[in-house]
XYZ file of C-alpha atoms in Angstrom:
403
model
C 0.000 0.000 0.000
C 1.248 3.556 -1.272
C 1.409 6.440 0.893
C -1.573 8.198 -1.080
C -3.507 5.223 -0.062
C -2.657 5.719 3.732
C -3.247 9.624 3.290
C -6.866 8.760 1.992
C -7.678 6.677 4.879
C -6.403 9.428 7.792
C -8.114 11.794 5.842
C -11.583 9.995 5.853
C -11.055 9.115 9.787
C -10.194 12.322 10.878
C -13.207 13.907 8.506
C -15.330 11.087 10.568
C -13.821 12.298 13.924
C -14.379 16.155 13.578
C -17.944 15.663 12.375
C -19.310 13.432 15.502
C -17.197 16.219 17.424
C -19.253 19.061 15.565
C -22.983 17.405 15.856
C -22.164 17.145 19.698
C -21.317 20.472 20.066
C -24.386 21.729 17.975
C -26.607 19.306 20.076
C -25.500 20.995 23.878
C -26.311 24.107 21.926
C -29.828 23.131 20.883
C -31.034 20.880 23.755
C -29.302 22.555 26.413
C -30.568 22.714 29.893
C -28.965 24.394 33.195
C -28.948 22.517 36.716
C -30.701 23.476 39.516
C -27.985 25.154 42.479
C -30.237 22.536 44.834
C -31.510 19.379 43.507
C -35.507 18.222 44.113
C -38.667 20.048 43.912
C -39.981 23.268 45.524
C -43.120 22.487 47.531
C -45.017 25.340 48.725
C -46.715 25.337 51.875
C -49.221 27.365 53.218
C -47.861 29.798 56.240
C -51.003 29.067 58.614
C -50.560 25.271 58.701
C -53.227 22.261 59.039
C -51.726 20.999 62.392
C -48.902 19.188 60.549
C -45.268 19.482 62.200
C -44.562 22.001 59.579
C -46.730 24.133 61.081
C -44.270 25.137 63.897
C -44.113 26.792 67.303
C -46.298 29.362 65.968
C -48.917 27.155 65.475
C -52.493 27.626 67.974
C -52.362 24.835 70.687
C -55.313 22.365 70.047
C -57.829 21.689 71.777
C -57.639 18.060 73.385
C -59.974 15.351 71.950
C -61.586 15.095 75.301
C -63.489 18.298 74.820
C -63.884 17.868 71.065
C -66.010 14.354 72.030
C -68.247 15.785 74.353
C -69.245 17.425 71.235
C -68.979 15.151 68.653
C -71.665 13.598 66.263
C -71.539 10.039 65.405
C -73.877 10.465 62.492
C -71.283 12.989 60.663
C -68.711 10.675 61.714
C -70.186 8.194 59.479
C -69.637 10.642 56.200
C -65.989 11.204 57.351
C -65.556 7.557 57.282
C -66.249 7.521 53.790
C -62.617 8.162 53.110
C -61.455 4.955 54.793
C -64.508 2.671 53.843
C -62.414 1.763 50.648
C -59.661 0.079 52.731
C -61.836 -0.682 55.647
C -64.802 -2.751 56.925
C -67.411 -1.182 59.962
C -69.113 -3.984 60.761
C -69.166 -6.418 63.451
C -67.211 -9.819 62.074
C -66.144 -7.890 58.531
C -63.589 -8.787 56.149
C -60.338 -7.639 56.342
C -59.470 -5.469 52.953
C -56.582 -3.221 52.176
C -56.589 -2.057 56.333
C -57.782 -4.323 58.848
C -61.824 -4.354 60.241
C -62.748 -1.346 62.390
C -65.168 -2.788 64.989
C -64.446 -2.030 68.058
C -61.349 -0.314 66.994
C -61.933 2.206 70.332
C -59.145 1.017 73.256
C -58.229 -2.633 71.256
C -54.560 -3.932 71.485
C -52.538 -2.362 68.118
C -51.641 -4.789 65.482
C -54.310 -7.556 67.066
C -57.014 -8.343 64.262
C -56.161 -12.072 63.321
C -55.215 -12.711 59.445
C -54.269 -9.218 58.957
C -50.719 -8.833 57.682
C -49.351 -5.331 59.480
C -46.408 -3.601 58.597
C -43.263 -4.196 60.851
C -43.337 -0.183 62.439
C -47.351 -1.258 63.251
C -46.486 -4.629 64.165
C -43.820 -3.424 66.626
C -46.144 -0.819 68.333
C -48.547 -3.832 69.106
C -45.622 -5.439 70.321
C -45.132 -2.907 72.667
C -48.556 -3.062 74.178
C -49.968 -0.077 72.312
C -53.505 0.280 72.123
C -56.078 2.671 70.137
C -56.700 4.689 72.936
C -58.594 8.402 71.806
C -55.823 10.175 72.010
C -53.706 7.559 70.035
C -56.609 7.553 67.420
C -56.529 11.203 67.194
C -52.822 11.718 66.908
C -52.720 8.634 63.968
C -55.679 10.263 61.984
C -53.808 14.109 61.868
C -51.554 12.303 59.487
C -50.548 8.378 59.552
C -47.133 8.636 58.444
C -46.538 11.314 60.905
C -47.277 8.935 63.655
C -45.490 5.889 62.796
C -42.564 5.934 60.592
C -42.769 3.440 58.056
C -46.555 2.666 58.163
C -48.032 1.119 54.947
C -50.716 3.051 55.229
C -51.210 5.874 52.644
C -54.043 8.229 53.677
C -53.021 11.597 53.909
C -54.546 12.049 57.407
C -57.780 14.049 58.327
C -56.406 18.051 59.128
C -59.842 19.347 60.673
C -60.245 18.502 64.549
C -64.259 18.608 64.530
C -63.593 16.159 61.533
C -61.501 13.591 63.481
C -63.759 14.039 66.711
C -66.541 13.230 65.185
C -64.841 10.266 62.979
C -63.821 8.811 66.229
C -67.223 9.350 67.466
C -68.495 6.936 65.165
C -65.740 4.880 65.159
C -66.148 4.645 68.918
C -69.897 3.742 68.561
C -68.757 0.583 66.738
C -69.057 -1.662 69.381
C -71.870 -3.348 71.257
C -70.586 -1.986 74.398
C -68.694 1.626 73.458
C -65.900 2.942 75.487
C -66.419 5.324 77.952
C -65.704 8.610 76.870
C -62.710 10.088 78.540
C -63.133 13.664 80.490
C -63.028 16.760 79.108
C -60.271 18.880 80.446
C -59.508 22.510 80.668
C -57.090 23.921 77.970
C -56.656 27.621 79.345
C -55.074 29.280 82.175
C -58.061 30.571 84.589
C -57.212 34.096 83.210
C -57.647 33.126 79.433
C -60.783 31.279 80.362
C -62.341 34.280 81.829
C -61.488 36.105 78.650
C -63.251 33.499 76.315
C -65.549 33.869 78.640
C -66.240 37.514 78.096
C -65.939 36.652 74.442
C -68.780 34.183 74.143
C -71.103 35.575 76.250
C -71.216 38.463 74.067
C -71.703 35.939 70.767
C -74.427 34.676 72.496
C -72.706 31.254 73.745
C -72.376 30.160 76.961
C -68.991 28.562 79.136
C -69.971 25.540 81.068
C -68.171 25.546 84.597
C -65.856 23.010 83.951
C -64.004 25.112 80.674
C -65.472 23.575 78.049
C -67.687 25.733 75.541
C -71.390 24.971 74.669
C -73.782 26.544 72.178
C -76.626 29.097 73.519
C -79.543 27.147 73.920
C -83.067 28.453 73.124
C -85.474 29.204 76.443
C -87.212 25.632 76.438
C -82.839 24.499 76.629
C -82.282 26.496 79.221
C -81.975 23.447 81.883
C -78.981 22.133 80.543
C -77.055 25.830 80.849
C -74.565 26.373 83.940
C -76.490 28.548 85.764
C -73.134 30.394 87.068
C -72.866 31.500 83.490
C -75.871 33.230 83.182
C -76.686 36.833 82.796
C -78.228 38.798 85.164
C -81.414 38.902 82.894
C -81.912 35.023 82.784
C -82.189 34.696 86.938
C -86.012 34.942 86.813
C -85.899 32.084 84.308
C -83.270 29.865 86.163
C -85.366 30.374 89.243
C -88.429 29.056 87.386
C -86.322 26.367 85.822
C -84.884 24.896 89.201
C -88.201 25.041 90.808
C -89.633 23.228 87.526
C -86.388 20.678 87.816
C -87.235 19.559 91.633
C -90.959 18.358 90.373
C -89.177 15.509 88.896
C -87.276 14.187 91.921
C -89.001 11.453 93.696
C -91.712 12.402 95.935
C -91.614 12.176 99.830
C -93.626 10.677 101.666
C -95.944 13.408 103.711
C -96.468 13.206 107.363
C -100.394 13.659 107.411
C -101.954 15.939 110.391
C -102.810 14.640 113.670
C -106.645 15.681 112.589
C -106.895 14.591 109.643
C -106.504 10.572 109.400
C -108.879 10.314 106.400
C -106.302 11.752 104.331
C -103.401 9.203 104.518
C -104.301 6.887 101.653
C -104.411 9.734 99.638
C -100.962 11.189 100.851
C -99.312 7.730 100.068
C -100.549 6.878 96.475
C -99.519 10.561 96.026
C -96.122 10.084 97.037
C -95.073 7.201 94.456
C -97.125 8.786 91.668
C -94.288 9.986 89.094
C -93.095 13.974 88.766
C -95.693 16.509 87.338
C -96.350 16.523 83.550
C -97.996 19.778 84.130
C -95.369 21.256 86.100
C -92.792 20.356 83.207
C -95.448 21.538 80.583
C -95.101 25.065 82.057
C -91.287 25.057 81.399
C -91.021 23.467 78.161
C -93.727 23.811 75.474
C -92.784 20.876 73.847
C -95.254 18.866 76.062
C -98.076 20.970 74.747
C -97.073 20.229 71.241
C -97.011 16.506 71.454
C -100.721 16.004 70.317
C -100.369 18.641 67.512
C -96.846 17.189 66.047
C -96.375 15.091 62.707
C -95.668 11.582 63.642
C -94.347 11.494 60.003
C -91.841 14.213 60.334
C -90.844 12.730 63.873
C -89.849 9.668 61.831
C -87.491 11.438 59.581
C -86.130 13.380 62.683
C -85.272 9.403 64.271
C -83.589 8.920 61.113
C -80.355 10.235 63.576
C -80.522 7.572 65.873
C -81.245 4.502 63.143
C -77.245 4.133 63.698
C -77.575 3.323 67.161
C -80.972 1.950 67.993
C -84.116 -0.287 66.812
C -87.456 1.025 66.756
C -89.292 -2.229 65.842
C -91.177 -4.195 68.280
C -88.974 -7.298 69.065
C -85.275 -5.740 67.536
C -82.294 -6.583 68.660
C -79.981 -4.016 70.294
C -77.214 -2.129 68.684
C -75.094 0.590 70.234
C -78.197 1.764 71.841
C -81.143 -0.583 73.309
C -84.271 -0.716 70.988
C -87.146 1.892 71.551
C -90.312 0.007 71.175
C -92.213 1.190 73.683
C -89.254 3.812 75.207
C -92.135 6.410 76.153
C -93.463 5.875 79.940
C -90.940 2.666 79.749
C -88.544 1.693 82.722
C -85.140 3.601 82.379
C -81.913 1.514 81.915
C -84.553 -1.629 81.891
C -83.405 -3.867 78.473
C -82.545 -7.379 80.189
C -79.528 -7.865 78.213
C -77.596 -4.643 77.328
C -75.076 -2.953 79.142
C -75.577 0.853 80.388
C -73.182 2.900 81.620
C -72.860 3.384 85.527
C -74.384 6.663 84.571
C -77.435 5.638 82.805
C -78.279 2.907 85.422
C -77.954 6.189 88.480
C -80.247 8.124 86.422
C -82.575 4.894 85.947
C -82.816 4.512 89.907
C -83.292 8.466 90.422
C -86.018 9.130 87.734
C -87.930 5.420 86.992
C -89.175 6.278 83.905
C -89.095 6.914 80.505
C -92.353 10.203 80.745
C -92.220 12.208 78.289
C -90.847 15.139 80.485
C -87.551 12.649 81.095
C -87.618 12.024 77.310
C -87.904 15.946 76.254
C -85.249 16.698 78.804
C -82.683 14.026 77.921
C -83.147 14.474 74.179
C -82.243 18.257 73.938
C -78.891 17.474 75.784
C -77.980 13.921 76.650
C -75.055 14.498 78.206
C -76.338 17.758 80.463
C -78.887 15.171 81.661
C -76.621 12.225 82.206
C -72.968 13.745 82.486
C -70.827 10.651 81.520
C -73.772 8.687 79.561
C -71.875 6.584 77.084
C -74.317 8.361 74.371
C -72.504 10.538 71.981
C -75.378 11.845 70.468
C -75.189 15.862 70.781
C -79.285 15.703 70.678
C -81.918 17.614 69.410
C -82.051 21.538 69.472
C -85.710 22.677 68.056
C -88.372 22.457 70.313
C -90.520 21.258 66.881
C -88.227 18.594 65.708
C -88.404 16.931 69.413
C -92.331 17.445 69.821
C -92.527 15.250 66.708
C -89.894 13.066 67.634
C -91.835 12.253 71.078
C -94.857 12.054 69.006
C -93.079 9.305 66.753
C -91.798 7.764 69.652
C -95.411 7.474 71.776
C -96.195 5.680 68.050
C -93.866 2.691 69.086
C -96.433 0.498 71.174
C -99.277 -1.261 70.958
C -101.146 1.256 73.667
C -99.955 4.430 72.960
C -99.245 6.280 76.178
C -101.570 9.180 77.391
C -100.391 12.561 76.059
C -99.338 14.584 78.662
């Protein structure tokens, strides 16, 4: 081979070299693209916060889920727990899915439903003899992977307290005998207190004595309401409110006068002869509207306790005993279910189920029966409980008497 030949072929290599060179350089020119200075994504984040650690110090201290369940509603509960109903079963005995069954989730041992396969962080903190206590709940439903590191669990966590209180609400009323709830305790300093105090007096609320907050009630309410919170203006009707209160307290017997022996019997069947209807009428109208009310509009109103109790004659008992025949019925009386310690005190106090007990208790459960295992908040408008009585005096064979 000459040295033309040789020329020819370190020509046509070279040629090959410098063009791959050139279309490189024309490339970085065309496509080119600068690096970030810091690698990753920019994620906004909103300067107030949804109770997530990047809210900070500055963030406002919550209030505990003690006073958010005294409260709560079960029966918006059960819309919150549409999020989790696609990994989760409610019911007593349900499948495990995605997430393990729910019933009776309230105060159960971590990591303990049988078949379930749990992640090693959840399986450890059952290990460790964690339970689902309230606050446990609470914390895990701000945001899962907040709470345990490593969780397999995805959701994104539920950011609004009334939300979560009233998920674990329901939640707690999936059992046949709930947990009871845990107390409510103060949040403020006595000096902050008496400065929400101030506040919410003048936006028409009321404080309850023990720190908590309650909405203003209308008149016919007005028994439930501290009475150390009220105005000057409302003494009149506290007066007439405690008077009205101590008609339904077991009668005493009645020493009859020397002189008068004829009127003994009369004292005695007097004395166990239950509290006043028209003594309670005077304080709440809703007696007087009884007679008056829609039956069919009290049944839609019951439509908020179908989650906890049976209103056919016969049913079976849920979270709540049935209510065939509640009205002028024995109080904490259904052989087989299991009332709180609270329910059973007011049973041997009151007797029975009149429809001044019923009004009473159904306006505010838990003002009646502080510590009733009932999370129902109950039923404001003095209309939508004179039809719910009326529905309710519809559930027995004999109707009782109208008051």
């Amino acid at each position: 081979m000459d040295s033309f030949e040789l020329n020819k072929i370190a020509g046509a290599v070279l040629g090959a070299v410098l063009l791959i060179f050139g279309i490189s350089i024309l490339s970085e020119q065309l496509f080119h693209a600068e690096a970030p200075e810091t690698p990753g994504y920019v994620i906004e984040v909103s300067e107030a916060g949804h109770g997530d650690e990047q809210a900070g110090d500055a963030a406002e201290p919550e209030e505990s889920i003690a006073s958010l369940l005294a409260s709560a509603d079960a029966d918006a509960g059960v819309s919150v727990f549409k999020k989790c109903a696609a990994c989760h079963t409610a019911n007593e005995g349900g499948a495990n899915k995605v997430g393990p069954n729910l019933w009776n989730i309230v105060n159960r041992a971590t990591a303990s439903v049988d078949g379930f396969s749990y992640s090693g962080p959840m399986a450890d903190l059952g290990g460790g003899g964690g339970t689902w206590s309230f606050d446990a709940l609470n914390a895990f439903l701000i945001k899962p992977k907040d709470f345990l590191k490593g969780t397999k669990m995805a959701f994104a966590g539920i950011k609004k307290p009334g939300d979560r209180a009233n998920l674990i609400a329901y939640l707690r009323s999936l059992s046949a005998s709930p947990a009871e709830l845990p107390a409510a305790e103060p949040m403020m300093e006595p000096a902050a207190e008496a400065e929400m105090e101030k506040d919410a007096n003048a936006d028409g609320h009321d404080v309850a004595a023990d720190g908590d907050t309650a909405s203003a009630a209308p008149a016919s309410d007005a028994a439930h309401t501290d009475t150390a919170a009220m105005k000057p203006a409302d003494e009149a009707e506290a007066a007439k409110l405690e008077e009205t209160m101590a008609a339904t307290e077991p009668a005493k017997p009645v020493e009859p006068a020397a002189d008068t022996p004829q009127k003994t019997e009369a004292i005695a069947s007097t004395a166990t002869e239950p509290p006043a209807e028209a003594a309670m009428a005077d304080a709440s109208p809703v007696l007087a509207m009884i007679g008056s009310a829609d039956v069919a509009t009290g049944k839609k109103v019951a439509k908020k306790c179908l989650a906890c109790h049976s209103f056919d004659e016969g049913g079976k008992k849920k979270v709540g005993p049935p209510l065939w025949g509640v009205v002028n019925g024995p109080v904490a009386a259904f052989d087989g279910f299991k009332y709180s310690s609270a329910m059973t005190a007011y049973g041997e106090d009151n007797g029975t189920w009149t429809f001044a007990n019923l009004d009473t208790y159904l306006a505010n459960p838990k003002g009646t029966v502080p510590k009733t295992k009932m999370a129902f908040a109950g039923v404001k408008k003095d209309g939508d409980r004179a039809a719910l009585l009326a529905y309710l005096r519809s559930l027995a064979a004999e109707p009782a008497p109208l008051p």
